[in-house]
Tab-separated table of C-alpha atoms and ligand atoms in Angstrom:
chain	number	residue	atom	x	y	z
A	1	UNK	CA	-8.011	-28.909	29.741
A	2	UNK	CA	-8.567	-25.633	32.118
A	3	UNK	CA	-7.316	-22.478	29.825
A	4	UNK	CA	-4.759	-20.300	31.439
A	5	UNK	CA	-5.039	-16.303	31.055
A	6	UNK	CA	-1.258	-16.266	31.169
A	7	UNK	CA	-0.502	-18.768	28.498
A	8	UNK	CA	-3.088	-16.820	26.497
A	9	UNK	CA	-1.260	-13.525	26.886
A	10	UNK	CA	2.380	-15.453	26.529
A	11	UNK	CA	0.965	-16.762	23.101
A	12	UNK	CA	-0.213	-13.276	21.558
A	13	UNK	CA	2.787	-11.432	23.028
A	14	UNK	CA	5.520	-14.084	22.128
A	15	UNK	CA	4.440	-14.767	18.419
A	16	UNK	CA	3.452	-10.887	17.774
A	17	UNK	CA	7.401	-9.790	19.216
A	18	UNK	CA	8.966	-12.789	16.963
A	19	UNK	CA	7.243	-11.459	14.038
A	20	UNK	CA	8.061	-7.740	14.250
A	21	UNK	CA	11.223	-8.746	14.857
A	22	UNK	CA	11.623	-11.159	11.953
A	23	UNK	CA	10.010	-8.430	9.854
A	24	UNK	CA	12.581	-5.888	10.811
A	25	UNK	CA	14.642	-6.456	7.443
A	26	UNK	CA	12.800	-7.030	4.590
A	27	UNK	CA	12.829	-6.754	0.644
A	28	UNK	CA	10.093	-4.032	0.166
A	29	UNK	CA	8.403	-2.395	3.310
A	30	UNK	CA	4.607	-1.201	1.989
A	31	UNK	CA	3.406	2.079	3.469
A	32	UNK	CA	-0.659	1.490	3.715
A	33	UNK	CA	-2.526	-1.518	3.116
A	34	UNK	CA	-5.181	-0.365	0.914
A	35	UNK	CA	-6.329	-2.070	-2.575
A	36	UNK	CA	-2.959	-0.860	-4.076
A	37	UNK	CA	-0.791	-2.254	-1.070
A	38	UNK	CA	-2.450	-5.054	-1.088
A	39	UNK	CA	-1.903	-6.264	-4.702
A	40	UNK	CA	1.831	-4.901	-4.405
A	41	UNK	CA	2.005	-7.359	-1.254
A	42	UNK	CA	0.349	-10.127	-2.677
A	43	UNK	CA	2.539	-9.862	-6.148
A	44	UNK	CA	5.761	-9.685	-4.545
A	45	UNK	CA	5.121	-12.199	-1.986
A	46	UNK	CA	4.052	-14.801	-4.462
A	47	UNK	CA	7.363	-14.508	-6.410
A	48	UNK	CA	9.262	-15.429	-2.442
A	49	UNK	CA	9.801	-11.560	-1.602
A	50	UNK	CA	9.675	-10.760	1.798
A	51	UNK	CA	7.668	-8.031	2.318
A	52	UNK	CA	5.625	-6.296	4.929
A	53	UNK	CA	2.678	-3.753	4.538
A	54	UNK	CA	2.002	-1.282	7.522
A	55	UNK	CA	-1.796	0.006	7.711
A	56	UNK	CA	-2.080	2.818	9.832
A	57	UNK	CA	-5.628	1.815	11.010
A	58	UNK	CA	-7.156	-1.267	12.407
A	59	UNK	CA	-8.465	-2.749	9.406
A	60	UNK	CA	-6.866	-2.617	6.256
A	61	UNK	CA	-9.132	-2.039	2.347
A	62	UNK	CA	-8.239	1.897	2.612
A	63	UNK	CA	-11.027	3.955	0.870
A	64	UNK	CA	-12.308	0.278	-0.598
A	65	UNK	CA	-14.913	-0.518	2.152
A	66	UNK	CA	-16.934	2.452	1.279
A	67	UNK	CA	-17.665	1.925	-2.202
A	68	UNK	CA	-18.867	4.826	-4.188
A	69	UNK	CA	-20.409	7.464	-1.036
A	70	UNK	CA	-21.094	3.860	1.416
A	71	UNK	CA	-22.884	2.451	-1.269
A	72	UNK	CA	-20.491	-0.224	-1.148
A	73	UNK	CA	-19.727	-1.773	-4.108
A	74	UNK	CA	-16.669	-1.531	-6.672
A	75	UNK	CA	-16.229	-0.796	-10.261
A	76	UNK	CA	-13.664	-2.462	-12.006
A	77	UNK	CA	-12.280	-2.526	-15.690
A	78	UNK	CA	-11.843	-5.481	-18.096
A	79	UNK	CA	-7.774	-5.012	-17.589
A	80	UNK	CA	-8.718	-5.421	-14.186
A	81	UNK	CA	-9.949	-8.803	-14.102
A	82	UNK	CA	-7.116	-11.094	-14.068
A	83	UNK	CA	-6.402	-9.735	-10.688
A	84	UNK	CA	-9.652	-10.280	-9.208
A	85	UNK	CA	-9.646	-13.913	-11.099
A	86	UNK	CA	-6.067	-14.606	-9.226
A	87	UNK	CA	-7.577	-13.756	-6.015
A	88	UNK	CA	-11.267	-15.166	-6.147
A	89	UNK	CA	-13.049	-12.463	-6.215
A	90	UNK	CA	-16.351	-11.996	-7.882
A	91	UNK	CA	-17.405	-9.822	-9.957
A	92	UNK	CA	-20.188	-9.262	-12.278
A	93	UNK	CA	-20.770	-7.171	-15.539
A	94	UNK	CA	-22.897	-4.656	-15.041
A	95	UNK	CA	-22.724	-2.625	-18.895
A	96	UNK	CA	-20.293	-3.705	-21.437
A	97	UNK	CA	-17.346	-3.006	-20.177
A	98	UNK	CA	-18.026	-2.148	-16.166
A	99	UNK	CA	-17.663	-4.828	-13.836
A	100	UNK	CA	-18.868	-4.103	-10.339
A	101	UNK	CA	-18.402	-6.175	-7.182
A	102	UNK	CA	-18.690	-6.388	-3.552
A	103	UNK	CA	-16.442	-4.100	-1.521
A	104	UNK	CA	-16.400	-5.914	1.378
A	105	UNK	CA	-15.425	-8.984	-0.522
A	106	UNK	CA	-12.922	-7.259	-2.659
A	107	UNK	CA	-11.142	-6.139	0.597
A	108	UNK	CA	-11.125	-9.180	2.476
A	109	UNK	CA	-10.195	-11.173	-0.756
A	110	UNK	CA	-6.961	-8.775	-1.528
A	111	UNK	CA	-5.754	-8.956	2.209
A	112	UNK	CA	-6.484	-13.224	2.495
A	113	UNK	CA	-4.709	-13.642	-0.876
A	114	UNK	CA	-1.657	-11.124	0.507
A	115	UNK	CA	-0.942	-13.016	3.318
A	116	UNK	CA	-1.445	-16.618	1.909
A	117	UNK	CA	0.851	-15.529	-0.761
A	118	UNK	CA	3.659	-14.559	2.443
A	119	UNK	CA	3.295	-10.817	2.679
A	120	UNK	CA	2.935	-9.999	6.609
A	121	UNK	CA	0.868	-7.293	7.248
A	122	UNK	CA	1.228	-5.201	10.275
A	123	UNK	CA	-1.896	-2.939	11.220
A	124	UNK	CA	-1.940	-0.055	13.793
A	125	UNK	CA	1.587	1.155	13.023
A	126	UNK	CA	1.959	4.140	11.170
A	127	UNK	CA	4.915	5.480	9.127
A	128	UNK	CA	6.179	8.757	10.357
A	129	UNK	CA	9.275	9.198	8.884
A	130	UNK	CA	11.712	7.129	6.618
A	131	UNK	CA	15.624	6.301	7.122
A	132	UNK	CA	18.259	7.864	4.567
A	133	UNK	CA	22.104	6.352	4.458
A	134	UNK	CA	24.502	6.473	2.093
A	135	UNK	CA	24.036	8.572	-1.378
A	136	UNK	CA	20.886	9.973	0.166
A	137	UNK	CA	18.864	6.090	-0.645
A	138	UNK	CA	16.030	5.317	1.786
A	139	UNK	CA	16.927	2.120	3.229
A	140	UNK	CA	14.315	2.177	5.299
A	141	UNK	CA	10.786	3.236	7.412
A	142	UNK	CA	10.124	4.739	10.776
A	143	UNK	CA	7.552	2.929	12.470
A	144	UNK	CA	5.223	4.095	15.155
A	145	UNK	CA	2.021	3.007	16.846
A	146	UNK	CA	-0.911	4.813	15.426
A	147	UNK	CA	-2.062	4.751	18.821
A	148	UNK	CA	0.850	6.867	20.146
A	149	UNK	CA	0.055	9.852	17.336
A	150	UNK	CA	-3.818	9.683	17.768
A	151	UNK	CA	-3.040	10.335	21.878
A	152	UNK	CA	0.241	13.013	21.171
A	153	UNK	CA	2.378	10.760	23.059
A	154	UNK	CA	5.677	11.918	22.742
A	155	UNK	CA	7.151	8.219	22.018
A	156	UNK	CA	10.381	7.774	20.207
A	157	UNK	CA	9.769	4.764	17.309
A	158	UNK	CA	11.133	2.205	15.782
A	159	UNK	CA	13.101	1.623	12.818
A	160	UNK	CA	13.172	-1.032	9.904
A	161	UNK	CA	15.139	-1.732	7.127
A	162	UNK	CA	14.590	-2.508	3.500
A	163	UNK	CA	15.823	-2.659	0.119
A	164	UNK	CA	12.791	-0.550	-1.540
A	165	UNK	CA	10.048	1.207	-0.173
A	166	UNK	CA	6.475	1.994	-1.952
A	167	UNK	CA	4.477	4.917	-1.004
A	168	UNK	CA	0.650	3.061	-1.156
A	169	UNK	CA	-0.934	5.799	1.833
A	170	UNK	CA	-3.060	6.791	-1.110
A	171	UNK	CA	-4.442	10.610	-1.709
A	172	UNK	CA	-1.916	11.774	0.762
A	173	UNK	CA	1.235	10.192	-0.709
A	174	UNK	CA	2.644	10.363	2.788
A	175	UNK	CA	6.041	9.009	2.256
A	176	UNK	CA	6.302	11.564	-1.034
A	177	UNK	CA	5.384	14.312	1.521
A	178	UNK	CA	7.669	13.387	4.411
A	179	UNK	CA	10.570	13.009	1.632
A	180	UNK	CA	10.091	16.582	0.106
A	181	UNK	CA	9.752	18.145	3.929
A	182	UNK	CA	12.977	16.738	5.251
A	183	UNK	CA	15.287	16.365	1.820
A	184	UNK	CA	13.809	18.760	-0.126
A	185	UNK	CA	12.430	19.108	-3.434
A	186	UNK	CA	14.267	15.915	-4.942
A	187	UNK	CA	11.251	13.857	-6.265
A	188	UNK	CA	11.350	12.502	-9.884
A	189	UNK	CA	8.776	14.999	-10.690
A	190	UNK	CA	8.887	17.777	-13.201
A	191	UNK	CA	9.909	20.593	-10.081
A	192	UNK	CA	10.898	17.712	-7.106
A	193	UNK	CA	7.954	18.396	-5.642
A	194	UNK	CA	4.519	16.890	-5.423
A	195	UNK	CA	2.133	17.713	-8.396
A	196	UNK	CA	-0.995	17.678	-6.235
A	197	UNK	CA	-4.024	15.260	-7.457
A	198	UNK	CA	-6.593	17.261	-10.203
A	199	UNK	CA	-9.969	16.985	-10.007
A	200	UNK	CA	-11.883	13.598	-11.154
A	201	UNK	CA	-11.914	12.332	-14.359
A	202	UNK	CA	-11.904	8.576	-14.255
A	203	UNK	CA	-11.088	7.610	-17.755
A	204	UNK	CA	-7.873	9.889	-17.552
A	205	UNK	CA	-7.228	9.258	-14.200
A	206	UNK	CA	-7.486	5.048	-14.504
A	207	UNK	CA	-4.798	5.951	-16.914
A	208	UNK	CA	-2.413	7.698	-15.636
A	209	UNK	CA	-2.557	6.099	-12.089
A	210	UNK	CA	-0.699	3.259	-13.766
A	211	UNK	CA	1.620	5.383	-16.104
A	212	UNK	CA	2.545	7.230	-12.426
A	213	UNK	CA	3.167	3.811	-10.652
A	214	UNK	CA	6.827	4.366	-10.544
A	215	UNK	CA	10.211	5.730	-8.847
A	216	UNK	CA	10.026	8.677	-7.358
A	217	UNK	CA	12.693	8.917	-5.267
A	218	UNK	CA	15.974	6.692	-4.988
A	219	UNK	CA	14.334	3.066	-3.545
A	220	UNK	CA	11.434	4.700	-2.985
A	221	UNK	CA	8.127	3.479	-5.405
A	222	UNK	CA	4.976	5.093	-5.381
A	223	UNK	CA	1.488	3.349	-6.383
A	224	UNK	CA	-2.205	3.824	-6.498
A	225	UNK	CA	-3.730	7.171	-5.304
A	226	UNK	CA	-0.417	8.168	-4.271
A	227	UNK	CA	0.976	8.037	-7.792
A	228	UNK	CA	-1.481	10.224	-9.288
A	229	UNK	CA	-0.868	12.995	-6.225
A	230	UNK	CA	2.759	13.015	-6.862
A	231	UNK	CA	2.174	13.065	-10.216
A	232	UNK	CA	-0.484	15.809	-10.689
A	233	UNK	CA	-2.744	13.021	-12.658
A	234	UNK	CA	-7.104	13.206	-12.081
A	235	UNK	CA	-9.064	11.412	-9.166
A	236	UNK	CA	-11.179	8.898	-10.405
A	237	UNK	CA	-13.940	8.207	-8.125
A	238	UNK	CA	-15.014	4.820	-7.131
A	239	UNK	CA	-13.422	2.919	-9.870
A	240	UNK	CA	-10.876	0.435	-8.674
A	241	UNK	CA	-9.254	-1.342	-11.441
A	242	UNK	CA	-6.541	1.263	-11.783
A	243	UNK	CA	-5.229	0.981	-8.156
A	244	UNK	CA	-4.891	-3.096	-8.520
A	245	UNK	CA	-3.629	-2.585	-12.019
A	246	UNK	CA	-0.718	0.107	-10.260
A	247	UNK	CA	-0.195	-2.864	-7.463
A	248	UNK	CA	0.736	-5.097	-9.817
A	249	UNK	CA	2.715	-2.656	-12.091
A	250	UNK	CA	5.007	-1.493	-8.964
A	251	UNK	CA	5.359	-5.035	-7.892
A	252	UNK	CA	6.599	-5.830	-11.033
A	253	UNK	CA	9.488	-2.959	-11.206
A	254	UNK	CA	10.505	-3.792	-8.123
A	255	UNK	CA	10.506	-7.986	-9.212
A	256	UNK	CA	12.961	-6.556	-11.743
A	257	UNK	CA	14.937	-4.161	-9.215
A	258	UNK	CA	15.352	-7.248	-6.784
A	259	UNK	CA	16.801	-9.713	-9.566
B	1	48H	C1	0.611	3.589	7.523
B	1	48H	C2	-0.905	4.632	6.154
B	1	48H	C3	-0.179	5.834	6.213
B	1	48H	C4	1.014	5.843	6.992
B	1	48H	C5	-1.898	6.182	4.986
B	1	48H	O1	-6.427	5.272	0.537
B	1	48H	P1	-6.163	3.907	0.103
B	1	48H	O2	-7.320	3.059	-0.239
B	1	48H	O3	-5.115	3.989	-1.119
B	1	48H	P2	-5.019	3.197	-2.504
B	1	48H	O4	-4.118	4.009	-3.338
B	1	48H	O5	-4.685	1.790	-2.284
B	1	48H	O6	-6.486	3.259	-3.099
B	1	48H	C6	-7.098	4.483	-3.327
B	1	48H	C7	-8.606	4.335	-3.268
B	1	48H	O7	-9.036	3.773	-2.060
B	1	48H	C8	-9.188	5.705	-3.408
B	1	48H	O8	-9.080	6.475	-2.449
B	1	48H	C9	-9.776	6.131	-4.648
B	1	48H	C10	-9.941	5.207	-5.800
B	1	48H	N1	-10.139	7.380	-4.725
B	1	48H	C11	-10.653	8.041	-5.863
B	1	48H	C12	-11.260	9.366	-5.515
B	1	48H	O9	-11.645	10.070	-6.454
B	1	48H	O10	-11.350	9.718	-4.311
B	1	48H	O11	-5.330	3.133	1.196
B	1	48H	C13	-4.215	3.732	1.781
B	1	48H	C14	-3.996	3.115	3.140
B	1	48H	C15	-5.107	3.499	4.129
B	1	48H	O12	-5.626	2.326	4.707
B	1	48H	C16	-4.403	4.368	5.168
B	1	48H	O13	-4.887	4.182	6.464
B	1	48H	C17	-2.972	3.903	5.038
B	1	48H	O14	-2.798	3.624	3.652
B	1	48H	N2	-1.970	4.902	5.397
B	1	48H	N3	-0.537	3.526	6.791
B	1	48H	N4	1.362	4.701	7.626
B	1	48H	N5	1.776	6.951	7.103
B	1	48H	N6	-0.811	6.784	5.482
């Protein structure tokens, strides 16, 4: 059979526009497909929720590839391990209690699992901006091509809708940010605003990145990183139990929210 250059492009173009398109109302819309993205997207999808993770960048894993300063490997903690166990990852103990593994296979493990599971990740597209309606709820995200901010293109973007949105951009908390810029200081924070992350401390931090997986604003959830800069919690270095553990956790509040 001679290949055709056409059908190739008709192929990409066709199946890429059918997607977007079927993605453009969804259950829970995921801003960043990092480790705690990820595990949200995986979680929900496996219980039949449709969901959809934008990743600003060209390859999702967030601040996982890199390890701890490119020496790229992972800590994890015991609590930990179930996830890693659901997703085939390996892992190995390194001291009682610290389980380190591959970063590279940690990523590629979390995003395989994700989208076997049914969540449909979307790379290159950034979030600028999020949709309010009735009662001041998000309902929804503001979708552009990464591209198109990286060259200052003025291009208007697109919208999508969805019942709940999580805030996964990670030390940025970029849906938190947008929110307290355009609606003011309304977060479910002590003063409606963001807290601002503290400096590291990964015991405290691996702690409170999971008590912060939560609310913050109406439909809005926020988890990993992002939870402990709207909360004011610690960073905690190149320990990545916590952010899997605060996948999981948001993916179960919203399981409950979607009942
Ligand atoms: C689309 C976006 C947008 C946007 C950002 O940084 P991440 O890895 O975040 P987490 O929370 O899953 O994991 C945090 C972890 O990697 C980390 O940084 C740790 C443990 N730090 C400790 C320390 O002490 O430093 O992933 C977030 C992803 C990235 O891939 C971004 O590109 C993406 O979100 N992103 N995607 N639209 N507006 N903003």
């Amino acid at each position: 059979m001679k290949l055709d250059d056409i059908v190739i492009s008709q192929a990409i173009v066709e199946s890429f526009t059918k997607d977007l398109v079927d993605y453009l109302e969804v259950d829970v819309a995921i801003a960043g497909g990092g480790p705690a993205g990820m595990t949200a997207g995986y979680y929900l999808a496996k219980q039949g929720k449709k969901v959809v993770i934008f990743e600003r960048k060209l390859s999702v894993g967030g601040g996982m590839w890199g390890g701890g300063m490119m020496y790229n490997k992972c800590v994890f903690q015991k609590a930990s391990l179930p996830i890693l166990d659901e997703v085939g990852v390996r892992y190995k103990e390194y001291r009682e209690g610290y389980f380190i593994a591959d970063s590279l296979e940690t990523v590629s493990g979390l995003c395989f699992a994700a989208i076997k599971a049914g969540a449909k990740i979307f790379n290159l597209i950034s979030v600028e901006d999020v949709m309010i309606r009735d009662e001041e709820k998000v309902t929804g995200l503001v979708l552009n091509w990464s591209a198109v901010g990286i060259a200052g293109l003025h291009v208007d973007p697109l919208t999508i809708r969805s019942k709940y949105v999580v805030d996964a951009s990670g030390h940025a908390a970029e849906v938190a940010q947008i929110i307290t810029r355009k609606i003011g200081k309304k977060l479910f924070t002590d003063t409606g605003e963001i807290l601002e992350e503290k400096p590291m401390w990964a015991e405290v931090g691996e702690e409170t990145i999971v008590k912060n997986t939560t609310e913050i604003y109406l439909n809005v959830y926020v988890a990993g990183m992002a939870s402990n800069t709207v909360f004011g919690g610690p960073r905690m270095g190149p320990i990545f139990g916590g952010m899997l553990l605060s996948g999981r956790k948001v993916a179960e509040l919203l399981l409950e929210r979607l009942r």
